[in-house]
PDB file of C-alpha atoms in Angstrom:
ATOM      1  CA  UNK A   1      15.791  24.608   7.062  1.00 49.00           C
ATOM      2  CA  UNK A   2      12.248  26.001   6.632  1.00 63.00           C
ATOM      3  CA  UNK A   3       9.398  23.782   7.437  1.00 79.00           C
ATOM      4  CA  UNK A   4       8.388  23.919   3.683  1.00 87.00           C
ATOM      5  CA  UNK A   5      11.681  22.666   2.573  1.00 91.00           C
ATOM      6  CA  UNK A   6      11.355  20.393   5.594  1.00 92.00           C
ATOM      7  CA  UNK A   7       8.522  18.680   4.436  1.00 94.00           C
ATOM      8  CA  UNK A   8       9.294  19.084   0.489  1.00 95.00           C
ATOM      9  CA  UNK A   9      12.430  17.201   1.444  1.00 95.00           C
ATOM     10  CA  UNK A  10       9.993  14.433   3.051  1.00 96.00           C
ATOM     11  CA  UNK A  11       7.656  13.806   0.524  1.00 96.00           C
ATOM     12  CA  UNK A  12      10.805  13.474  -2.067  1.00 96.00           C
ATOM     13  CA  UNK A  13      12.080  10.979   0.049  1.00 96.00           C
ATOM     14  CA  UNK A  14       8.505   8.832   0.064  1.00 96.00           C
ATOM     15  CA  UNK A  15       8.058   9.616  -3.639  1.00 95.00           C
ATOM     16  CA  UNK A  16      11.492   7.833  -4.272  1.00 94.00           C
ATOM     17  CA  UNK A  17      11.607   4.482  -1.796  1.00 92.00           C
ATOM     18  CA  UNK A  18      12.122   1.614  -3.612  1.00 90.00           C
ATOM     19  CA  UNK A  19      10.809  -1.981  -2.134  1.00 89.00           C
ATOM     20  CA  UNK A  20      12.972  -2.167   0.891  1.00 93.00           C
ATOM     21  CA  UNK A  21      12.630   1.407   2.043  1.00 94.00           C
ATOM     22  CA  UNK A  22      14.076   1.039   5.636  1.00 95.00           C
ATOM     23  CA  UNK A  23      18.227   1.822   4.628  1.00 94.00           C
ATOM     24  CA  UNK A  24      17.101   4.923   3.036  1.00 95.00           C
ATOM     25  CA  UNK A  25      14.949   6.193   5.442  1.00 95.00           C
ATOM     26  CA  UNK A  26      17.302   5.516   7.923  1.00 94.00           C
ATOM     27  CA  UNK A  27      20.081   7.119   6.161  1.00 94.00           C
ATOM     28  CA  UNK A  28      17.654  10.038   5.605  1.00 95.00           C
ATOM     29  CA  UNK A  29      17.326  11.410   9.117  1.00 93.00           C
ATOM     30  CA  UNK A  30      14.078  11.558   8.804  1.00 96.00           C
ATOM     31  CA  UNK A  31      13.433   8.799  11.811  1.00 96.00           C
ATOM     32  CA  UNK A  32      15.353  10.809  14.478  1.00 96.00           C
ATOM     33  CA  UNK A  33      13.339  13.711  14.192  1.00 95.00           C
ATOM     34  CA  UNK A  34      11.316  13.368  17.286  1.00 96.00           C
ATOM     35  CA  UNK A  35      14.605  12.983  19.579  1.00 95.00           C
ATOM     36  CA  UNK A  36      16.218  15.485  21.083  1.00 93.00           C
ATOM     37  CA  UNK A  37      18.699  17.360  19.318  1.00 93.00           C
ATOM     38  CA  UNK A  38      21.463  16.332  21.764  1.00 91.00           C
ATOM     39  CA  UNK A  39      20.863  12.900  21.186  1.00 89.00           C
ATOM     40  CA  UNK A  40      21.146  13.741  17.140  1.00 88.00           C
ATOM     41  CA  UNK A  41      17.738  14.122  16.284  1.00 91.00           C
ATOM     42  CA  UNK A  42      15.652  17.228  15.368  1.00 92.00           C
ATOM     43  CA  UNK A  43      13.570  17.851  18.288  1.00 93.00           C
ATOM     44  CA  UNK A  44      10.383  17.870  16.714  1.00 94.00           C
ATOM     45  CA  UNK A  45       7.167  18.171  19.006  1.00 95.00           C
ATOM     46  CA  UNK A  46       3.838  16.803  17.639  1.00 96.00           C
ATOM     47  CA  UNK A  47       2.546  19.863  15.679  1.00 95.00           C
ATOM     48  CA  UNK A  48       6.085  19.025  14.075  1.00 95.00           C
ATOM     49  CA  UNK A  49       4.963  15.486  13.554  1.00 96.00           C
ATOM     50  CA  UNK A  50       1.407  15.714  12.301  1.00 97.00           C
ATOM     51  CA  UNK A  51       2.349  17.103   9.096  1.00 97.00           C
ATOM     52  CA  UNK A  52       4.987  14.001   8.113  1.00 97.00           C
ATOM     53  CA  UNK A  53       2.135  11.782   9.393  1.00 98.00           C
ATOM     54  CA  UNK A  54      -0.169  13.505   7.036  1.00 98.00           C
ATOM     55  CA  UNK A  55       2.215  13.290   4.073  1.00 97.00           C
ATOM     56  CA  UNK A  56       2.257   9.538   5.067  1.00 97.00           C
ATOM     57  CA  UNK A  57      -1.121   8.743   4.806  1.00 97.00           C
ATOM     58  CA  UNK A  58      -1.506  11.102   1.573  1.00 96.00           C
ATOM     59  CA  UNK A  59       0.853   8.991  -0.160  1.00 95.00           C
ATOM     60  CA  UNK A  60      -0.204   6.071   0.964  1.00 93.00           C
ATOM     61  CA  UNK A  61       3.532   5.068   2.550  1.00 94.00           C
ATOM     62  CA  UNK A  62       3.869   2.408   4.817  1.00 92.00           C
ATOM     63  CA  UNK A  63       2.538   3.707   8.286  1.00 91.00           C
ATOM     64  CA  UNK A  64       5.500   1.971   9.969  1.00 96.00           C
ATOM     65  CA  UNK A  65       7.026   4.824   9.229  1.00 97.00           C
ATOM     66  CA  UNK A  66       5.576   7.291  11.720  1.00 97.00           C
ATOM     67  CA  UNK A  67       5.617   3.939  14.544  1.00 97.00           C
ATOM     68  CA  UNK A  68       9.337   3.440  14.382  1.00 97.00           C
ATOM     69  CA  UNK A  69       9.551   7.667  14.823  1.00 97.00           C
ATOM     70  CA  UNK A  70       8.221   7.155  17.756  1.00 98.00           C
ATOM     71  CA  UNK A  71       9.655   3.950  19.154  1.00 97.00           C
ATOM     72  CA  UNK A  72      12.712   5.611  18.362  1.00 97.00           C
ATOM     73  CA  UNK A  73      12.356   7.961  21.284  1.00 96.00           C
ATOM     74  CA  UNK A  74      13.039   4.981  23.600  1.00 96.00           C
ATOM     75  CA  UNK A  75      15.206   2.701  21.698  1.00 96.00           C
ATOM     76  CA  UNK A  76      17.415   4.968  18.750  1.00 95.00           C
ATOM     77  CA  UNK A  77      17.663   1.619  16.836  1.00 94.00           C
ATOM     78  CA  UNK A  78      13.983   0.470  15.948  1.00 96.00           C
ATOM     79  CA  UNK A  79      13.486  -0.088  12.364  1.00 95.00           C
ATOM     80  CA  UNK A  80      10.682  -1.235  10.560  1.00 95.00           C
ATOM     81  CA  UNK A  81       8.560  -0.822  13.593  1.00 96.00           C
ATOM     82  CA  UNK A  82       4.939  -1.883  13.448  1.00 94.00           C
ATOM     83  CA  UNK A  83       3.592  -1.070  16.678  1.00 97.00           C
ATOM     84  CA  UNK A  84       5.231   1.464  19.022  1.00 97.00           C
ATOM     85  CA  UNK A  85       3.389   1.010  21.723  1.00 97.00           C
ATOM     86  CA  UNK A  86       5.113  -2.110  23.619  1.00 97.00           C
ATOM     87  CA  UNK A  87       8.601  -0.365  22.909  1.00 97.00           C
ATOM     88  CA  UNK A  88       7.442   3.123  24.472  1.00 97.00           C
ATOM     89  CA  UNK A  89       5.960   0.695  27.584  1.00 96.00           C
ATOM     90  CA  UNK A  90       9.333  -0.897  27.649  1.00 96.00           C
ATOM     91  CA  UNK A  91      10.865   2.332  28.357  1.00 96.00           C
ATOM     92  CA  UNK A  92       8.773   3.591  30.852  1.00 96.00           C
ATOM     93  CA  UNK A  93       6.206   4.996  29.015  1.00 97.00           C
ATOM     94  CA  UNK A  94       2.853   4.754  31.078  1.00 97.00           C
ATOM     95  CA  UNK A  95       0.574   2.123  28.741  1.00 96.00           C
ATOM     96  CA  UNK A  96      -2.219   4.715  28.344  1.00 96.00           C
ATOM     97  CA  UNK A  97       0.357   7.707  26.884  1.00 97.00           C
ATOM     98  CA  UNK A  98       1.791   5.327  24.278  1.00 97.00           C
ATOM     99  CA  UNK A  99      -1.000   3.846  23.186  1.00 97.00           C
ATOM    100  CA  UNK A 100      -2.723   7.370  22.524  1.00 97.00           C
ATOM    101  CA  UNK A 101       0.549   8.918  20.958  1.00 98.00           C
ATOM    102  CA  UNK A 102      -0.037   5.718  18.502  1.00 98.00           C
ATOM    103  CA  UNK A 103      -3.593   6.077  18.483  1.00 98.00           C
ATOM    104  CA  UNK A 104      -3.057  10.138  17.456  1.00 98.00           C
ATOM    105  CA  UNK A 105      -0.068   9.235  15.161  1.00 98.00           C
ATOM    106  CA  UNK A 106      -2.611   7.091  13.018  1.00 98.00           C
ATOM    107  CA  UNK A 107      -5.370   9.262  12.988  1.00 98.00           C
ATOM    108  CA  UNK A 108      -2.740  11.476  11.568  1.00 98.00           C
ATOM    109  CA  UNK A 109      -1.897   9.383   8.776  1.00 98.00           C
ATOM    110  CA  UNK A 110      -5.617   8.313   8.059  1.00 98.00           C
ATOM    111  CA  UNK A 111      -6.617  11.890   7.413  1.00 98.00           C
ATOM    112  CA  UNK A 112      -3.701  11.871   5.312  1.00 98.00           C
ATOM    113  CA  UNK A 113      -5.203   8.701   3.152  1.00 98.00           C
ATOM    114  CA  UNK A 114      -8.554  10.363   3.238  1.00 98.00           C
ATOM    115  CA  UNK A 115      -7.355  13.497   1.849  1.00 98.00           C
ATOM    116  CA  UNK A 116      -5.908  11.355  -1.118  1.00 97.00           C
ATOM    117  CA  UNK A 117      -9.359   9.472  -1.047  1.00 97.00           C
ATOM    118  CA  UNK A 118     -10.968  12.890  -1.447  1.00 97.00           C
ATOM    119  CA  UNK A 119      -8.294  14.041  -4.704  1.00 97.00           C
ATOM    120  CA  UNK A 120      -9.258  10.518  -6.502  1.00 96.00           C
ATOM    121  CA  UNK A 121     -12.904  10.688  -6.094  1.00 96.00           C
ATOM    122  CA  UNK A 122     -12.604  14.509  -7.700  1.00 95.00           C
ATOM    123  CA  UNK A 123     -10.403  13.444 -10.536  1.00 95.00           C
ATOM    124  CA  UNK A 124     -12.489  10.031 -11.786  1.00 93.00           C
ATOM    125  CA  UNK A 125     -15.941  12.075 -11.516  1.00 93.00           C
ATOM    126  CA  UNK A 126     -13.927  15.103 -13.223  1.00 92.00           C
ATOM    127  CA  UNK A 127     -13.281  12.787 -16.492  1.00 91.00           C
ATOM    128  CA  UNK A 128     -15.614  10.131 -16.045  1.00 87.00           C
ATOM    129  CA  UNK A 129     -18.576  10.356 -18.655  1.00 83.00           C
ATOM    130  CA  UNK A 130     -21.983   8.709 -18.995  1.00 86.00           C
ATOM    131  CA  UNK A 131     -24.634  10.035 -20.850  1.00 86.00           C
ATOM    132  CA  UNK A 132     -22.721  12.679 -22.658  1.00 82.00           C
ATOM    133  CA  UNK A 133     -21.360  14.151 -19.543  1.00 89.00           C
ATOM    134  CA  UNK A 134     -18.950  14.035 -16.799  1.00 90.00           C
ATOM    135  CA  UNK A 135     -20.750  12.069 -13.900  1.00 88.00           C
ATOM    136  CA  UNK A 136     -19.532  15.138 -11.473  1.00 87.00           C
ATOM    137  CA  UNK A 137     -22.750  17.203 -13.373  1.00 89.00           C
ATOM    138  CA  UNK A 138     -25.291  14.587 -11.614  1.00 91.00           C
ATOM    139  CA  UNK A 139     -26.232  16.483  -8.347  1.00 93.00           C
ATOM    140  CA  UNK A 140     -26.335  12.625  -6.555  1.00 92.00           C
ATOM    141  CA  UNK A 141     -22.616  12.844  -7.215  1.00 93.00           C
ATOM    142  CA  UNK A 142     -22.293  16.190  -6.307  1.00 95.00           C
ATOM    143  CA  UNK A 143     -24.135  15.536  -2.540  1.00 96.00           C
ATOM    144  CA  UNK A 144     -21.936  12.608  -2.098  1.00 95.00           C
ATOM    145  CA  UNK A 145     -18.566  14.625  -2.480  1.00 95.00           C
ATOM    146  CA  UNK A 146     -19.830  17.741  -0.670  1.00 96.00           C
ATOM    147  CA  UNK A 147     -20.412  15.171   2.480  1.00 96.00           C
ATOM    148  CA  UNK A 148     -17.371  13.466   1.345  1.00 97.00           C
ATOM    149  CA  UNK A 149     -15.441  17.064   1.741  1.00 97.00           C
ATOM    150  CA  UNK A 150     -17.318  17.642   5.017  1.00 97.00           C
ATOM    151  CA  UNK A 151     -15.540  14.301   6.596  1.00 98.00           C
ATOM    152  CA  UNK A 152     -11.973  15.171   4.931  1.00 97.00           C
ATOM    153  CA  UNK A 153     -11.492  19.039   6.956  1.00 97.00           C
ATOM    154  CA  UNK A 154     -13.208  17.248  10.193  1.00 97.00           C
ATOM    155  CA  UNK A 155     -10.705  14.692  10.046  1.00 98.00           C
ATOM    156  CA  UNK A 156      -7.979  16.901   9.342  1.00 98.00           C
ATOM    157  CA  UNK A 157      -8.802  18.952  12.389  1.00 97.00           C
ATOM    158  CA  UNK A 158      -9.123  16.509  14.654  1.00 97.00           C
ATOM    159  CA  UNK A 159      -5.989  14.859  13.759  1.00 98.00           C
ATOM    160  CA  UNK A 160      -3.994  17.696  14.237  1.00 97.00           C
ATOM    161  CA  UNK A 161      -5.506  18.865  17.033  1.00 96.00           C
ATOM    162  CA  UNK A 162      -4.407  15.906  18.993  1.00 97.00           C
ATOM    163  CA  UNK A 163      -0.948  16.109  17.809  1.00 97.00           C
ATOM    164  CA  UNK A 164       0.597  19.038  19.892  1.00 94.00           C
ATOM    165  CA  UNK A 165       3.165  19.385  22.572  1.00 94.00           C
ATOM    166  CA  UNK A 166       5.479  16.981  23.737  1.00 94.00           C
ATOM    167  CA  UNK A 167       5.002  13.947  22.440  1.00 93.00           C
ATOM    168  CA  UNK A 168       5.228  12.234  25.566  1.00 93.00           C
ATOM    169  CA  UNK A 169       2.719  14.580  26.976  1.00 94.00           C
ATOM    170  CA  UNK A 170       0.054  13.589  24.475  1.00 96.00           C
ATOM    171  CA  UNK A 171      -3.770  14.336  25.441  1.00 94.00           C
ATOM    172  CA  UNK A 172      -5.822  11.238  26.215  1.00 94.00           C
ATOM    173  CA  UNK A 173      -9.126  12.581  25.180  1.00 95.00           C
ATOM    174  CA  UNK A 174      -7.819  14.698  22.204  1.00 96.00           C
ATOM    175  CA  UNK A 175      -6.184  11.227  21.309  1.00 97.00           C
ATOM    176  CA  UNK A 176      -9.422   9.618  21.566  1.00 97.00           C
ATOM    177  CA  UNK A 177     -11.360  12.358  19.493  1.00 96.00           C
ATOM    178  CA  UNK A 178      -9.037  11.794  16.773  1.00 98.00           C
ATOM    179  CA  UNK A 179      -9.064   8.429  16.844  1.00 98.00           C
ATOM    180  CA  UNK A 180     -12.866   8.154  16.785  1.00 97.00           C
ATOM    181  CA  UNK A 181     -13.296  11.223  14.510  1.00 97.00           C
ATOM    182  CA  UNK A 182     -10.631   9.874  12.113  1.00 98.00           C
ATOM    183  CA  UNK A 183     -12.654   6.607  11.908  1.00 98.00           C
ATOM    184  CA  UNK A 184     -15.725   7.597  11.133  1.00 97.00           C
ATOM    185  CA  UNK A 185     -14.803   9.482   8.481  1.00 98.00           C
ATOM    186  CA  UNK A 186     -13.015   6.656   7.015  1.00 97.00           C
ATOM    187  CA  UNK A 187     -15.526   4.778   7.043  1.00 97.00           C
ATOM    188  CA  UNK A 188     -17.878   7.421   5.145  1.00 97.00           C
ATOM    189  CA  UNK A 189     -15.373   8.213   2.771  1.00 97.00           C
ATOM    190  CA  UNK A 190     -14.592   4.875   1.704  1.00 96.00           C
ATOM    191  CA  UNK A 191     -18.009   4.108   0.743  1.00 95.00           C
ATOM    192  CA  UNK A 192     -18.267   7.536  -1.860  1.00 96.00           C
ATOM    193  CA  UNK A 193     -15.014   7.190  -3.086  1.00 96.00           C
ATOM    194  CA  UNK A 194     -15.763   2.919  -4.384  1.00 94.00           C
ATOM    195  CA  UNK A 195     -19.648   4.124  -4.777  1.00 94.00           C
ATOM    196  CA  UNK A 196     -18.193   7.218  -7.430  1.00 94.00           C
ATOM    197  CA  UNK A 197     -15.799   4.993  -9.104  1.00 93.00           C
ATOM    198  CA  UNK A 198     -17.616   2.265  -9.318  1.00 89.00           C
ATOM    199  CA  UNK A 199     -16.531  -1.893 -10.242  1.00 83.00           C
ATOM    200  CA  UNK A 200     -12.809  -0.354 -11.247  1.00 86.00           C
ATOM    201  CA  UNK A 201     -12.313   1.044  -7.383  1.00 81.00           C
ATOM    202  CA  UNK A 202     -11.419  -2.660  -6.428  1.00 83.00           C
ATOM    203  CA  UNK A 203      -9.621  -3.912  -9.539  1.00 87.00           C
ATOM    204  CA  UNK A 204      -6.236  -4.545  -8.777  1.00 83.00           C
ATOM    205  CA  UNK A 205      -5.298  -2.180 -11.445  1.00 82.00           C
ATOM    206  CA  UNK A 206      -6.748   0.889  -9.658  1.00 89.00           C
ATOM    207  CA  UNK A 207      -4.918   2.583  -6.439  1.00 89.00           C
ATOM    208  CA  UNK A 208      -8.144   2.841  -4.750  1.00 93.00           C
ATOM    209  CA  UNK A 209      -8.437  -0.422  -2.705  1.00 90.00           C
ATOM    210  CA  UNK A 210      -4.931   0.211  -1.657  1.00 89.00           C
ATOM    211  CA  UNK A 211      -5.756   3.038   0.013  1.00 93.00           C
ATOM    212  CA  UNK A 212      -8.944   2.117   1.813  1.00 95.00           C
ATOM    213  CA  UNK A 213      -7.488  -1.289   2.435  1.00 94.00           C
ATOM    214  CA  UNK A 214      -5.007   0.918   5.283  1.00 95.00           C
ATOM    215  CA  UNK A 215      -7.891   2.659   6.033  1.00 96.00           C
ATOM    216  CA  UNK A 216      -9.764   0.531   7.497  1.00 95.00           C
ATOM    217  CA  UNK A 217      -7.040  -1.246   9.215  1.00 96.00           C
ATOM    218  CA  UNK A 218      -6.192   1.324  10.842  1.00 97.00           C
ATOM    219  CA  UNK A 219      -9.117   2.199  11.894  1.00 96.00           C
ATOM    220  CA  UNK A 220      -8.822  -1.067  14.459  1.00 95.00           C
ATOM    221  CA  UNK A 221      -5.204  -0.312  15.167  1.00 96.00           C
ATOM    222  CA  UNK A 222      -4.688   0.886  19.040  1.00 96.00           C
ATOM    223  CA  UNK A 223      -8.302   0.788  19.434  1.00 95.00           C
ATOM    224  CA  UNK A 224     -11.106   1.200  17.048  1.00 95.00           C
ATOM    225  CA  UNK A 225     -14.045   3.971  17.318  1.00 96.00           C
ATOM    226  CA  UNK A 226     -16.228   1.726  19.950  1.00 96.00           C
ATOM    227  CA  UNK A 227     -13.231   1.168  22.289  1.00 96.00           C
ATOM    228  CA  UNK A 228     -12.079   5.286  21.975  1.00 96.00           C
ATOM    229  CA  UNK A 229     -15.629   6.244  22.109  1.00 95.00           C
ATOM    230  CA  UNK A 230     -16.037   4.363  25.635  1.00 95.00           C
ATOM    231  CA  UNK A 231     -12.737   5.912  27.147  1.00 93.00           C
ATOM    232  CA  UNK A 232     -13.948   9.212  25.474  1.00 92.00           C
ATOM    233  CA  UNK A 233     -17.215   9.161  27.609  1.00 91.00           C
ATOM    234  CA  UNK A 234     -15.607   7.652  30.841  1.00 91.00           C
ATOM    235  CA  UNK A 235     -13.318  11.093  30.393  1.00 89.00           C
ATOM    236  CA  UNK A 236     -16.336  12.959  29.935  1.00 88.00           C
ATOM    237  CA  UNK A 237     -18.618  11.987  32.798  1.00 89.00           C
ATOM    238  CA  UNK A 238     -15.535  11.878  34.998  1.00 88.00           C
ATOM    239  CA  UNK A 239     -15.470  15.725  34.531  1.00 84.00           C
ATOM    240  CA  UNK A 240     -18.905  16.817  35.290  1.00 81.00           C
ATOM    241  CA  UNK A 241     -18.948  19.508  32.880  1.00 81.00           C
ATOM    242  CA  UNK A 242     -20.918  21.185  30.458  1.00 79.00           C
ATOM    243  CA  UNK A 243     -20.597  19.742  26.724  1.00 79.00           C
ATOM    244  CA  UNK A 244     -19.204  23.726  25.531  1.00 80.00           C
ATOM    245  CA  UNK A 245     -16.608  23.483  28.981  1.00 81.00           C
ATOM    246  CA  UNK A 246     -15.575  20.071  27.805  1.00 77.00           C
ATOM    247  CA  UNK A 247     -15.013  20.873  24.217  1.00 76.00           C
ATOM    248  CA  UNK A 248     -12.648  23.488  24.955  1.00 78.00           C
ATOM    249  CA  UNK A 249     -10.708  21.527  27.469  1.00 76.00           C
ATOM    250  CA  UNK A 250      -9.512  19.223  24.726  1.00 72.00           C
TER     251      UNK A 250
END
C-alpha cells in the first residue's frame, strides 16, 4: 500500500470512531504499526509515525492513540493507553528515551491541532462580517494570522524533525526542540485563533475550545517548555559548540 492510501485509510478510520473507539482501532491494525513486521506489525520508523500523529492532532482524535502505538512496542496488548512512558520503562526502555519518544509523539500531534487551529481561524475571518466586510480585510486581523501561519510551519518542522529513525533511537535534544517549539506555538496560536473568533470560540457550541483545551494539556504532558528548555540548554553547554555547529547536530 502507498503511503497516501496509507494515511487516507487512517484518517477514514478517525473520521468514523464512534464513542468507544478502542475495538475498532484495534481491529484496524492501525496500533501495530510501529512493531516489527515479524511480530505482525508494519514496521514503521518515526518519519512513518509523524504523519498519523499529525492526522491525530488535525482531527482532534484522542491522543491516546499515538501512546498506546508506542506502548505497544513493549507490551502488544496495551489499549487505551494514556501515558507510554512507564510501559516503555517497564520493558527496558531507558527513562530518558521513552519519555522523549512521548514527548516527540505529542509535539507531533499538537502541530497537528495547530494546523486545524490555523484552518478555523481562516474560515471564521473568511465569512465573518462587521462593518460591511469580512473581518479578514482589517490588516490587525491580517498581522495576527500571518504570525499565526509563522508558528503553524515552525511547529510542523520541528515536530517532524524529531520524529525520525528508530523509534527507540529517538534524539533527546531534537525531542526537546519539539517539545518546546511545539509549545510555544500553542500557546501563540491559541490566543489569535479565540482573539479572531471572538465570545463564540469558548461556547460549547463551537469546536474551538476543544481543540485548544488538548493543546494546552499537552503542552504539560512529559514535560512542559520550562522543563525541555532546561534539558535543552544542559545539552547545549555540555557540547561546547558554536550555536550554527549545534543546530545542525540536531
Amino acid at each position: 500500500m502507498s503511503d497516501d492510501l496509507f494515511l487516507d485509510s487512517f484518517r477514514k478510520l478517525l473520521d468514523g470512531l464512534g464513542a468507544d473507539p478502542w475495538p475498532e482501532l484495534s481491529a484496524s491494525g492501525f496500533l501495530d504499526v510501529l512493531r516489527p513486521e515479524a511480530d505482525g506489525g508494519a514496521g514503521l520508523d518515526l518519519s512513518g509515525l509523524f504523519p498519523l500523529a499529525f492526522e491525530t492532532g488535525r482531527k482532534a482524535a484522542p491522543s491516546a492513540i499515538v501512546q498506546t502505538l508506542l506502548a505497544r512496542l513493549i507490551d502488544p496488548e496495551a489499549l487505551d493507553c494514556a501515558d507510554a512512558a512507564p510501559v516503555l520503562a517497564a520493558g527496558g526502555v531507558p527513562a530518558e528515551t521513552a519519555r522523549a519518544l512521548c514527548a516527540a509523539s505529542d509535539a507531533a500531534v499538537m502541530a497537528g491541532l495547530i494546523d486545524s487551529l490555523q484552518a478555523m481561524t481562516l474560515d471564521h475571518a473568511s465569512t465573518r462580517r462587521q462593518f460591511g466586510r469580512e473581518i479578514s480585510k482589517f490588516q490587525a486581523i491580517q498581522h495576527q494570522i500571518a504570525v499565526m501561519a509563522e508558528e503553524v510551519m515552525a511547529a510542523r518542522m520541528a515536530a517532524e524533525t524529531a520524529l525520525m529513525g528508530a523509534p527507540l533511537e529517538v534524539s533527546g535534544a531534537a525531542a526537546a526542540v519539539a517539545k518546546l517549539r511545539c509549545g510555544e506555538a500553542a500557546l501563540v496560536c491559541s490566543g489569535v485563533a479565540h482573539a479572531v473568533h471572538g465570545a463564540i470560540g469558548v461556547s460549547a457550541e463551537h469546536a474551538l475550545h476543544r481543540y485548544t483545551g488538548v493543546l494546552h494539556r499537552l503542552r504539560l504532558s512529559h514535560g512542559g517548555e520550562a522543563w525541555w528548555a532546561r534539558r535543552l540548554g544542559e545539552w547545549a553547554l555540555s557540547r561546547r559548540e558554536d550555536a550554527a555547529t549545534l543546530a545542525r547536530s540536531l
